[in-house]
Short mmCIF file of C-alpha atoms in Angstrom, two decimals:
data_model
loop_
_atom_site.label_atom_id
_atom_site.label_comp_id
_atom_site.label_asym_id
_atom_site.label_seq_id
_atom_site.Cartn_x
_atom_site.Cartn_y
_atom_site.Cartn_z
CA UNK A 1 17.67 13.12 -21.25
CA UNK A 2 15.96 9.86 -22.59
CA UNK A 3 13.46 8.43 -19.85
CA UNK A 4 14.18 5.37 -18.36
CA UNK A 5 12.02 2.13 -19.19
CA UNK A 6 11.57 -0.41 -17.31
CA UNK A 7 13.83 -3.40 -18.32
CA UNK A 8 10.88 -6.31 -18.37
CA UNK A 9 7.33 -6.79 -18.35
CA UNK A 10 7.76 -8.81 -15.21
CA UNK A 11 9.78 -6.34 -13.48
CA UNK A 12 6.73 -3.54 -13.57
CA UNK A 13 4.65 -5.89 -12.63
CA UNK A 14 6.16 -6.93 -9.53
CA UNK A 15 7.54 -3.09 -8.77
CA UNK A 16 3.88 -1.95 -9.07
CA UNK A 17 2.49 -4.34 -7.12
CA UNK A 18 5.33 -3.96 -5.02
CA UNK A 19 3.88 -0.47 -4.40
CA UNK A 20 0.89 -1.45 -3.26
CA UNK A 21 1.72 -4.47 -1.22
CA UNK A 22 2.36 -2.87 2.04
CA UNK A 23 1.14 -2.67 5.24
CA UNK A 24 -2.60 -2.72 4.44
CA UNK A 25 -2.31 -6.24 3.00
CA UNK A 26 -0.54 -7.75 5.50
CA UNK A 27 -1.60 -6.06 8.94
CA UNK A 28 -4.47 -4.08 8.18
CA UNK A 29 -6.01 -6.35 6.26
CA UNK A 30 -6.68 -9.43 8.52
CA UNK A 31 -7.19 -7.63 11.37
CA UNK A 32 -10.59 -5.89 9.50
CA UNK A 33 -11.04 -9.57 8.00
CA UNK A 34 -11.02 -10.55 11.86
CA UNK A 35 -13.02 -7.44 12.98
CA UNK A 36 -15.78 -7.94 10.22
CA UNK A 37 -16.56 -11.86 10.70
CA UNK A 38 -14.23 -13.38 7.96
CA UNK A 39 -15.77 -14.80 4.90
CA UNK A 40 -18.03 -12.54 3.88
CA UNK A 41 -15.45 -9.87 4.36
CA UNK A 42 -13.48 -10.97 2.33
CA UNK A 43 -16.28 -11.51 -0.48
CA UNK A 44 -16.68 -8.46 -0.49
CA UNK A 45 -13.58 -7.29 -0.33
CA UNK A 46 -12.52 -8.99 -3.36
CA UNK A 47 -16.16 -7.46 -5.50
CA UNK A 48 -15.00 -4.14 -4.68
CA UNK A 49 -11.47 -4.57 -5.88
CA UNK A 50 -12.62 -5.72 -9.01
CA UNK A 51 -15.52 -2.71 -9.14
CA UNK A 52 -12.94 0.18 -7.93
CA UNK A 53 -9.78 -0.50 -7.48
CA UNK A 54 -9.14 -1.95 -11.15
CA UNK A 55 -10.83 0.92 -12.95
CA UNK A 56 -8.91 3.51 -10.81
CA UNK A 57 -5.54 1.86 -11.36
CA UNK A 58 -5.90 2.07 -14.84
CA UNK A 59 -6.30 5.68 -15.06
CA UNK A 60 -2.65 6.32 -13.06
CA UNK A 61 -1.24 4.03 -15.18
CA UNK A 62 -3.01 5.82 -18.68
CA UNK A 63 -1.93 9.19 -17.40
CA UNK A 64 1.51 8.21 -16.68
CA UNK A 65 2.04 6.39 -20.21
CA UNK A 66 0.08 8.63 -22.20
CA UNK A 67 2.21 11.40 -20.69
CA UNK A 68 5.73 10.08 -20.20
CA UNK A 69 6.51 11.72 -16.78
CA UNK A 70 5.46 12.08 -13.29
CA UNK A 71 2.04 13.68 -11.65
CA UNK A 72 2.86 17.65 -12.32
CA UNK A 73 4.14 17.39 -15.91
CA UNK A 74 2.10 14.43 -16.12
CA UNK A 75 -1.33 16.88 -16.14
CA UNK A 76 -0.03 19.26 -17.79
CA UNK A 77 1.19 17.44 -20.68
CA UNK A 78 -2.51 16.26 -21.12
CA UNK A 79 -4.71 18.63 -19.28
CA UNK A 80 -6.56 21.35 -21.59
CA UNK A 81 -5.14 24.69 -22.60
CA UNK A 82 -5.71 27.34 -19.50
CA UNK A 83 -6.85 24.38 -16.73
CA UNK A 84 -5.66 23.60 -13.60
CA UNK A 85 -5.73 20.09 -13.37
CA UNK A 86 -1.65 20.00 -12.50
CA UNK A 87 -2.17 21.66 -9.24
CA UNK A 88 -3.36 17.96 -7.87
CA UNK A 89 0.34 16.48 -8.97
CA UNK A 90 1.88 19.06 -6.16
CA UNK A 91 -0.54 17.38 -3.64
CA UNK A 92 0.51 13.99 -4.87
CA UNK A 93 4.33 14.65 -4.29
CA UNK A 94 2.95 16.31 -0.62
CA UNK A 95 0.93 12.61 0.19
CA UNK A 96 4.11 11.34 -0.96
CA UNK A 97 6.65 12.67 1.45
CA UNK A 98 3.69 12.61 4.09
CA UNK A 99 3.40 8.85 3.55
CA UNK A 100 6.73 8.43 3.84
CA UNK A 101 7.01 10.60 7.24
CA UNK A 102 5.55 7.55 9.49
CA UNK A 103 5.64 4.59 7.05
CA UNK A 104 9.48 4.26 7.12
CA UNK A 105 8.76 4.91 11.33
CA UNK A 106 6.45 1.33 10.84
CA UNK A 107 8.97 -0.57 8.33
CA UNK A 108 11.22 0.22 11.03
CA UNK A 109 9.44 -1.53 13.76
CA UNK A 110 9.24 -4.66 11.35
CA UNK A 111 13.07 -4.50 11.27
CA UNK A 112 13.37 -4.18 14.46
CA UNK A 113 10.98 -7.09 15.47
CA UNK A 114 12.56 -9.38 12.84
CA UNK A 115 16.26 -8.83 14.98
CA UNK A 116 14.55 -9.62 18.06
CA UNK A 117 13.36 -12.70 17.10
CA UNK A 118 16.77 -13.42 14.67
CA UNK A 119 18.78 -13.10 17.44
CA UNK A 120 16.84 -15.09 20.32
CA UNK A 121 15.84 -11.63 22.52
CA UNK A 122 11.88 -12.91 22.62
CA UNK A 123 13.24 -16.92 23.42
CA UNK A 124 11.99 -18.11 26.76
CA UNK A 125 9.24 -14.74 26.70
CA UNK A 126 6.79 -14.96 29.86
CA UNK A 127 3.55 -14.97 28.60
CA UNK A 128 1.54 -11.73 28.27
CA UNK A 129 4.68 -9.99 28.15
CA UNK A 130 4.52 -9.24 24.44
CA UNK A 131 2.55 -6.04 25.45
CA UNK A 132 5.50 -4.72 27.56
CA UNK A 133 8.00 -5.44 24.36
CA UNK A 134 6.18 -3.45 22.10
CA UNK A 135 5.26 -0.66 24.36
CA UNK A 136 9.22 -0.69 25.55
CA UNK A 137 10.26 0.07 21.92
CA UNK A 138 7.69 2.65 21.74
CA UNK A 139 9.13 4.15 24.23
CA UNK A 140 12.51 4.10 23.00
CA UNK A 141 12.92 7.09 20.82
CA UNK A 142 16.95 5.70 19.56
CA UNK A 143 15.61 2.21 19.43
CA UNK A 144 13.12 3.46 16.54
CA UNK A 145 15.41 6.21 15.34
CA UNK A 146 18.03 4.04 14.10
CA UNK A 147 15.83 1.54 12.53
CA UNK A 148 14.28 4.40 10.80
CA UNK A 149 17.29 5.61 9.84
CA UNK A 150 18.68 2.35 8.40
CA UNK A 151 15.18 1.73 6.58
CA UNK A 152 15.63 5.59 4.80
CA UNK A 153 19.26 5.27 3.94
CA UNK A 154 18.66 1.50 2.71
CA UNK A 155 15.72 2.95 0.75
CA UNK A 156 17.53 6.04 -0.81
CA UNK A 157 20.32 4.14 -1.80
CA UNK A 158 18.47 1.28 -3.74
CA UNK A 159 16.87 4.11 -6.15
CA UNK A 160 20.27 6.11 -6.23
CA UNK A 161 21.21 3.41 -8.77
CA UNK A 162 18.39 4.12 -11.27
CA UNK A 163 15.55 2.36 -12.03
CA UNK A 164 16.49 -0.79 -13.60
CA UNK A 165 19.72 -1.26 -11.95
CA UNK A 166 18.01 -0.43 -8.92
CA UNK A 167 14.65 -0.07 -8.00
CA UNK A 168 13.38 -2.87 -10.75
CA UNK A 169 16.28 -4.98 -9.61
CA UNK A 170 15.81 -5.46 -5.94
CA UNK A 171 12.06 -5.08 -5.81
CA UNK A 172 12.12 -8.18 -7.78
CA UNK A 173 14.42 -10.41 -5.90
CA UNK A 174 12.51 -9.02 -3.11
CA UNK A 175 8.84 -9.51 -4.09
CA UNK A 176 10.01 -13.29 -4.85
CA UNK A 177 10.75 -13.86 -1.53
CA UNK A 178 8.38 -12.01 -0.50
CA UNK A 179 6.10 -14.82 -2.25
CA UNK A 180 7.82 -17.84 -1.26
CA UNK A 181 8.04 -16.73 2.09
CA UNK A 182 4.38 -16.48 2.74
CA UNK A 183 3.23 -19.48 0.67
CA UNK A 184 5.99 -21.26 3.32
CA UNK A 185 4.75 -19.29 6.32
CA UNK A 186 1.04 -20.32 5.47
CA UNK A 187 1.94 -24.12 5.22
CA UNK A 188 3.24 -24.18 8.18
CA UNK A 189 -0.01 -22.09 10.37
CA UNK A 190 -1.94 -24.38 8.31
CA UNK A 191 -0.39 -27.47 9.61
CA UNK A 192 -0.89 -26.77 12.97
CA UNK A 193 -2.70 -28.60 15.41
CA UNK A 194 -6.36 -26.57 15.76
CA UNK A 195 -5.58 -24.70 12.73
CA UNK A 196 -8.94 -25.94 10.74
CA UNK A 197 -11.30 -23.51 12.19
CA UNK A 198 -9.34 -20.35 11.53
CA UNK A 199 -9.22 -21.90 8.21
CA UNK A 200 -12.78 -22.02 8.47
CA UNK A 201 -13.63 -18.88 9.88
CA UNK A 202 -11.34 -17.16 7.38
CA UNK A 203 -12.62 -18.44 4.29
CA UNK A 204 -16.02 -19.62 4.39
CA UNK A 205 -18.77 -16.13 4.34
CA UNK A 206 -20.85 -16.57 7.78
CA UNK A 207 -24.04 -14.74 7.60
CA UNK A 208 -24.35 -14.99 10.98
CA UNK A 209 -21.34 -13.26 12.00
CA UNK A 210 -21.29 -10.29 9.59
CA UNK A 211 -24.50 -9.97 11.43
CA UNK A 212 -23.32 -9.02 14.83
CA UNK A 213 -20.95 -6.62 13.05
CA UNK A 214 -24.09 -5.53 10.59
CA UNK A 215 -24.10 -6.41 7.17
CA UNK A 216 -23.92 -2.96 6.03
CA UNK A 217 -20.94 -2.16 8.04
CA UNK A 218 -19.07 -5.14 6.62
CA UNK A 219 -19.80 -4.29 3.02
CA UNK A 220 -18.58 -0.41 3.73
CA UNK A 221 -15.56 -1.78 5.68
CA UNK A 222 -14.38 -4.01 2.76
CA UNK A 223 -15.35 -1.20 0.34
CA UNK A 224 -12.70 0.64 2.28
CA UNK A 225 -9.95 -1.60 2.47
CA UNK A 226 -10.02 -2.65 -1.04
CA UNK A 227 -9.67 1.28 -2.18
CA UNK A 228 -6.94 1.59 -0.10
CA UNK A 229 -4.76 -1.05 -0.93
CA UNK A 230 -3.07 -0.04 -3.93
CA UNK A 231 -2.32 3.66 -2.44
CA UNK A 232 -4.53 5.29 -5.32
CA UNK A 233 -4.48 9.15 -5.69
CA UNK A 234 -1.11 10.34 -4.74
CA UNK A 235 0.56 9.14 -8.01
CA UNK A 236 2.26 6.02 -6.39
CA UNK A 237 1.22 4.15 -9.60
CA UNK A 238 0.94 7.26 -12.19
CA UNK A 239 4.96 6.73 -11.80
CA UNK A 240 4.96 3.55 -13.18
CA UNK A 241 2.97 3.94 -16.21
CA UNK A 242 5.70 6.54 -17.62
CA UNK A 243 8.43 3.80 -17.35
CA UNK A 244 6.18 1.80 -19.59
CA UNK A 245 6.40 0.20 -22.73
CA UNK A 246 2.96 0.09 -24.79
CA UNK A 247 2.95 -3.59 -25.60
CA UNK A 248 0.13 -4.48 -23.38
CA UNK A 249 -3.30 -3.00 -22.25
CA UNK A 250 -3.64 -1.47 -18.77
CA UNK A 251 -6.50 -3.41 -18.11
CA UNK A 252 -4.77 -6.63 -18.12
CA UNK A 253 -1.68 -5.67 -16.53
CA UNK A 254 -3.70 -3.97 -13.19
CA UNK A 255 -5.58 -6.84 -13.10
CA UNK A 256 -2.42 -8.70 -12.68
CA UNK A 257 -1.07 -5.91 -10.28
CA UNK A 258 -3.92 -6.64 -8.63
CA UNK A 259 -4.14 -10.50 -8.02
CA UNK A 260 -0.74 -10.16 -6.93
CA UNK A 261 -1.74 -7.62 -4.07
CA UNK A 262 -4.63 -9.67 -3.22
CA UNK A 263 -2.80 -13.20 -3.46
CA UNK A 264 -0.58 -11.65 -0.67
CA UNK A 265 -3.66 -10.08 1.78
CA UNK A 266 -5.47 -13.29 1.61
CA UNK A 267 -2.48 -15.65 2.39
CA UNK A 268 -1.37 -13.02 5.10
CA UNK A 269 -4.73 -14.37 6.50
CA UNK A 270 -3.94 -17.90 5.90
CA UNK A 271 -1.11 -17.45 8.23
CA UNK A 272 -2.37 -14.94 10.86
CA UNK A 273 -6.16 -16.39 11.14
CA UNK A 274 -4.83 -20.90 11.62
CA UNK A 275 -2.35 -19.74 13.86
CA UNK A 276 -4.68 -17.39 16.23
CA UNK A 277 -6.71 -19.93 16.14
CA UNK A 278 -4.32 -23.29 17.49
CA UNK A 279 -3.22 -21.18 20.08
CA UNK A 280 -6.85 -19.87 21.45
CA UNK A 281 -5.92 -16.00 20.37
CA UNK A 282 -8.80 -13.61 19.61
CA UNK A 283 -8.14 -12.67 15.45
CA UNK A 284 -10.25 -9.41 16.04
CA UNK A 285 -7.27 -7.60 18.05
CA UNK A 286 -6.93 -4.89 16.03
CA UNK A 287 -3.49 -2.67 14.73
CA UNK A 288 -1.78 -5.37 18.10
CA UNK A 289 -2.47 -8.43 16.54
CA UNK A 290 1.23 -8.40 14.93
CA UNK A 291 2.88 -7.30 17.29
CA UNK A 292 1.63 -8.35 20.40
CA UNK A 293 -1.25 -11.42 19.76
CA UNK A 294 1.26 -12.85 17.13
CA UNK A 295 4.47 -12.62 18.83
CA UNK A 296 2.84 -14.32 21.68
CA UNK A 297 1.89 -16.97 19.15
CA UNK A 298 5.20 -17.49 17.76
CA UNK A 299 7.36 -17.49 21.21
CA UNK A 300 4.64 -20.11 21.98
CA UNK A 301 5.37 -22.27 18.61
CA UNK A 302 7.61 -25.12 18.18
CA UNK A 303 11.05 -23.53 16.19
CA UNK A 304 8.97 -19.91 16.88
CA UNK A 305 12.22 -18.13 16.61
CA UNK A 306 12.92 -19.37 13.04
CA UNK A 307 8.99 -18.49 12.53
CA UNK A 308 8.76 -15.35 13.59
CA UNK A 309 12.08 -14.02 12.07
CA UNK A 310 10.61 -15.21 8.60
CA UNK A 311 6.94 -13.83 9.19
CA UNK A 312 9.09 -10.39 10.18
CA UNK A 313 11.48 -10.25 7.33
CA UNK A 314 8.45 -11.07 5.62
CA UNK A 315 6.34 -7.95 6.68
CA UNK A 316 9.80 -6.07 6.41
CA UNK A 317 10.06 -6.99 2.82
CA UNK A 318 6.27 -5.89 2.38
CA UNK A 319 6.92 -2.64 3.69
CA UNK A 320 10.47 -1.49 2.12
CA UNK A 321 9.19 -2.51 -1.50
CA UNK A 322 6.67 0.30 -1.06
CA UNK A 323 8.71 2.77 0.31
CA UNK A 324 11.42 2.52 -2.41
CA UNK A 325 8.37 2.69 -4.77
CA UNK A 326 7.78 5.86 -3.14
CA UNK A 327 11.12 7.08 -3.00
CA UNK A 328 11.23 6.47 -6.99
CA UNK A 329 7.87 8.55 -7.23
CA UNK A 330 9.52 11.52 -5.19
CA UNK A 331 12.86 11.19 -7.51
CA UNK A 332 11.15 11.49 -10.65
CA UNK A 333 9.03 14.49 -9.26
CA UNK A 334 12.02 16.16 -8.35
CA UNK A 335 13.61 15.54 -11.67
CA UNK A 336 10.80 16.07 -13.78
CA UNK A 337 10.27 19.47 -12.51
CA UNK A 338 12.93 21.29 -10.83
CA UNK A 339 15.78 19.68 -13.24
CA UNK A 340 17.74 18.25 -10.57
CA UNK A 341 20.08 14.96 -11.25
CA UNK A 342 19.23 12.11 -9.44
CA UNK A 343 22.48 11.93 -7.39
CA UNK A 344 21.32 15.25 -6.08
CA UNK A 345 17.60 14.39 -5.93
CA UNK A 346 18.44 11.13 -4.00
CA UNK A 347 20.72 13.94 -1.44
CA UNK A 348 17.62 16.59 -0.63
CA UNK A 349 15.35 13.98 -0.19
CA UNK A 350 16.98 11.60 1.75
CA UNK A 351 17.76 14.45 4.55
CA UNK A 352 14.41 15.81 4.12
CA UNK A 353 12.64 12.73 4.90
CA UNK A 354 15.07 11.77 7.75
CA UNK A 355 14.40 15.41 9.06
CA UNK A 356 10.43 14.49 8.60
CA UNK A 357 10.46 11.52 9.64
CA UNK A 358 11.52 12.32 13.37
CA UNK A 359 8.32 13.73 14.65
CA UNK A 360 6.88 10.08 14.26
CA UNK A 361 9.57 8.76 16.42
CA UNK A 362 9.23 11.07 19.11
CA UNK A 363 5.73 10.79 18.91
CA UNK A 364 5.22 7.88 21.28
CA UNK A 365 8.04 8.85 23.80
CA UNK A 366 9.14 12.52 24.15
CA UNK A 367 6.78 13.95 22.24
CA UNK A 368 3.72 11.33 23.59
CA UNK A 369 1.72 14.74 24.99
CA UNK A 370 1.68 15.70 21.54
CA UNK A 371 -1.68 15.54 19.80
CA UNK A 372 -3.89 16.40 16.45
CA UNK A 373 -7.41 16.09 15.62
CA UNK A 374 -9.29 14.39 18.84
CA UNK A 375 -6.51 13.69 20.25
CA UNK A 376 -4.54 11.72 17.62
CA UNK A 377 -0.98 10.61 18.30
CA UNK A 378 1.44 11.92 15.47
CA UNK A 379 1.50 8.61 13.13
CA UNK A 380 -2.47 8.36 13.36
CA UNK A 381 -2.65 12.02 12.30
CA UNK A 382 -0.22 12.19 9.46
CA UNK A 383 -2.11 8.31 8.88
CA UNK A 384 -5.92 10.21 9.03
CA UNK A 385 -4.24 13.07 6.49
CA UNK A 386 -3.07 10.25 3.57
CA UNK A 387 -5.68 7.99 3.99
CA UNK A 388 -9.10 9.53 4.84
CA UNK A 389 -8.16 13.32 2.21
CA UNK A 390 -5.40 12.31 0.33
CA UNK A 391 -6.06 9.12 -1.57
CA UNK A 392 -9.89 9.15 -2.01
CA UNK A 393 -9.80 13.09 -3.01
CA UNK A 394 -6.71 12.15 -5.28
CA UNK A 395 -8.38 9.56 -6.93
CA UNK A 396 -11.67 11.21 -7.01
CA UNK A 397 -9.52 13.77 -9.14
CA UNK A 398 -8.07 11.29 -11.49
CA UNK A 399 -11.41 10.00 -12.26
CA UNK A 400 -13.10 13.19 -12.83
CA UNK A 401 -9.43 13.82 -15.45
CA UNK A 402 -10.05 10.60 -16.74
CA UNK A 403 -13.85 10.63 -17.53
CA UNK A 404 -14.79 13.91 -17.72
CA UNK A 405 -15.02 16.49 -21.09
CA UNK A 406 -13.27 19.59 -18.64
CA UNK A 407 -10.26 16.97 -18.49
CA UNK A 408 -7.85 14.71 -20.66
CA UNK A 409 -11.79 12.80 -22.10
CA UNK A 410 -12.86 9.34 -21.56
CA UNK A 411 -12.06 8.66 -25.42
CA UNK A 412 -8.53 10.07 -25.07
CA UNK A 413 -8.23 7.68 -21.65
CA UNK A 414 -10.27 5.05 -23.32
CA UNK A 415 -7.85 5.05 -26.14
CA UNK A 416 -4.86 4.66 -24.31
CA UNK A 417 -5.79 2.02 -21.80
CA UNK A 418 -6.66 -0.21 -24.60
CA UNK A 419 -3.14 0.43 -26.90
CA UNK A 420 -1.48 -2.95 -27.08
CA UNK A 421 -1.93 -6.73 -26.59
CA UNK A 422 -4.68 -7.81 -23.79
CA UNK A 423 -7.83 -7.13 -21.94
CA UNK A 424 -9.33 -3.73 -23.18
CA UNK A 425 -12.14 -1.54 -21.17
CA UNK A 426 -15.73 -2.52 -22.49
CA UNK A 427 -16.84 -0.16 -25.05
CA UNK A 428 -20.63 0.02 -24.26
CA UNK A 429 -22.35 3.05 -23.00
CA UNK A 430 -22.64 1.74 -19.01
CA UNK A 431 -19.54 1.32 -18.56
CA UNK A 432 -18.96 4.49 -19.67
CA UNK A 433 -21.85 5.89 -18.01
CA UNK A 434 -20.40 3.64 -14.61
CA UNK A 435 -16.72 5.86 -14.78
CA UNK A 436 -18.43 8.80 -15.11
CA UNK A 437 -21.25 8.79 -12.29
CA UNK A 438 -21.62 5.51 -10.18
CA UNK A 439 -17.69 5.63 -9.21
CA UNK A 440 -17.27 9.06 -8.45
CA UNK A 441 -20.36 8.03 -6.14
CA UNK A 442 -18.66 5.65 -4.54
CA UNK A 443 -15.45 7.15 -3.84
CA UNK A 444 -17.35 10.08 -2.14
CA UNK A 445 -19.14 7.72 0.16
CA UNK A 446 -15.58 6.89 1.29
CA UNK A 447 -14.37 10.21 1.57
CA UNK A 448 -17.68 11.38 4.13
CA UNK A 449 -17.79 8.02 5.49
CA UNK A 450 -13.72 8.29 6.35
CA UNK A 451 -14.29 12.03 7.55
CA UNK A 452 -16.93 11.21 10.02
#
């Protein structure tokens, strides 16, 4: 059976970035801006992406093309004769599903916020009763278990119709709204009265404050964030590559990827950070700044029901792009290796991951007694397992495959990252000598730092 392609250049463009614009650009990201003095945050922030995150992308991308399927028949179809390499492509499809096992549990809460405010429940909210909302749904194990539900079953039936009649399709009407909301959403914190100094604090690097944070602790924060944010290391993006065509380099399109997923965490800021600041809110609150500091902020604003709705279909639309990007990932495994069609693919998975997803749910109600490592709560747990092992020891892996002579060879990845029109990875000896011993550096000081 002929592999799918994706229809346009445009369309794996915004499905890949679609992938990685998620919840860490538009929640986790300005709450660490917030956290870590602004600015200079962000300076770095955007260094490291360029530094790490680029490089790295590339790789998924070459080993998907190069390849023509997903992570397990992806290594093997390049790995040497007699190595092991594939075993990493069953861990990938395990992040997968794991990722999916509390992210659809968060996607839902964006639904559900976005119908509160849609349909007037927050109007006329007593202030410093946001807390109590948010810790009332939590404690609702239907109230999330529907909109989980719906988020799943949305999500499983938008790949069931292929990947350019269905994931390409909607991820691109989506991811343009996506856009134009938050450009529209930013105007409008940025117009209001008192908005300058978040603008300020945001945007312009304050020696001073990184300071009381520590400089170091800054740098190693935005380090972290900007690995993250393109969910490198369980094959998210190594899907992608095999739908593509070889008309253009990799370089140049995960660069684009790239200033698409970072056009969307800084403007995230633009309208968290103006906002927080008209209204005299703290922008360091932490993993409740959407849900509690903001919706405070917006039940406050003039026409805050129209606001918030769009900042919450917003984050909703942030969130479901990646998870049918996952779903697609966890598909093609599926097909790839156990030879399954993807009406019955889209079947096994969808209950599986309903099944899964549960223990999230019941997490912060029924099962609230219920804790992992220290004394983590479900989400953080399966949260801890993706992002502090899965991702920096998964891309770790894909370096080492990429760069190294016991792998697929930095002139075989070399080679293919640089077929077609575009930028093309430098062909002196540092860079080379950069891949193959200051990354793999760097990505461990994430791993110990993330483990300790």
């Amino acid at each position: 059976m002929k592999r799918e392609t994706f229809g346009s250049r445009l369309g794996f463009i915004l499905v890949s970035a679609g992938c990685a614009i998620g919840i860490g650009n538009v929640w986790r990201f300005p709450f660490l801006a917030g956290q870590n003095g602004g600015g200079l945050f962000v300076l770095f922030y955007l260094m490291f992406l360029i530094i790490m995150g680029v490089p790295v992308l590339t790789m998924e991308l070459a080993v998907g093309r190069a390849s023509g399927k997903s992570a397990v028949q992806g290594y093997k179809a390049l790995e040497p004769a007699g190595s092991k390499w594939h075993i990493h492509g069953w861990f990938c499809m395990a992040g997968c599903y794991l990722l999916m096992m509390y992210y659809t549990t968060v996607a839902g809460w964006m639904l559900d916020y976005f119908v509160k405010f849609a349909s007037g429940q927050l109007v006329g909210m007593e202030s410093g009763a946001a807390s109590d909302v948010f810790n009332t749904m939590l404690a609702n194990p239907a109230e999330m278990g529907i909109c989980m539900v719906l988020v799943v079953v949305a999500g499983f039936a938008v790949v069931s119709f292929g990947l350019q009649n269905g994931l390409e399709r909607i991820s691109k009407w989506m991811m343009i709204a996506l856009l134009a909301l938050i450009v529209i959403l930013a105007v409008n914190s940025v117009l209001l009265p008192g908005s300058g100094a978040g603008v300020q604090f945001y945007l312009l690097p304050s020696v001073e404050r990184a300071a009381q944070v520590g400089i170091g602790n800054v740098a190693m924060n935005a380090m972290n964030q900007s690995f993250f944010t393109l969910s490198l290391g369980i094959a998210a993006m190594e899907i992608f590559g095999s739908y593509m065509k070889r008309d253009h380099t990799l370089p140049g399109e995960a660069i684009r990827i790239c200033v698409l997923d970072t056009f969307v965490a800084l403007m995230s800021g633009m309208i968290i950070f103006p906002a927080c600041f008209a209204y005299g809110v703290q922008p360091d609150q932490g993993p409740s700044l959407i849900f509690i500091t903001l919706t405070e902020v917006f039940v406050d604003m003039p026409a805050g029901r129209l606001w918030g709705s769009l900042f919450f279909v917003f984050m909703f639309f942030a969130s479901f792009t990646t998870v049918i990007a996952v779903f697609e990932n966890l598909l093609a495994i599926c097909c790839d290796n156990f030879g399954w069609s993807r009406k019955k693919s889209c079947g096994i998975n969808l209950i599986f991951v309903l099944v899964a997803s549960v223990p999230c749910v019941l997490g912060y109600n029924i099962w609230s007694g219920l804790t992992f490592l220290g004394g983590k709560n479900v989400l953080d747990t399966e949260d801890f397992l993706v992002s502090n092992l899965l991702l920096p020891i998964g891309s770790l892996i894909f370096l080492l495959f990429c760069v190294s002579k016991w792998g697929w060879g930095y002139d075989k990845y070399c080679a293919e990252a640089n077929t077609g029109e575009g930028i093309k990875l430098p062909k002196s000896r540092w860079f080379k000598r950069y891949l193959q011993f200051v990354l793999p550096i760097l990505i461990i000081i994430i791993l110990v730092q993330g483990l300790i």
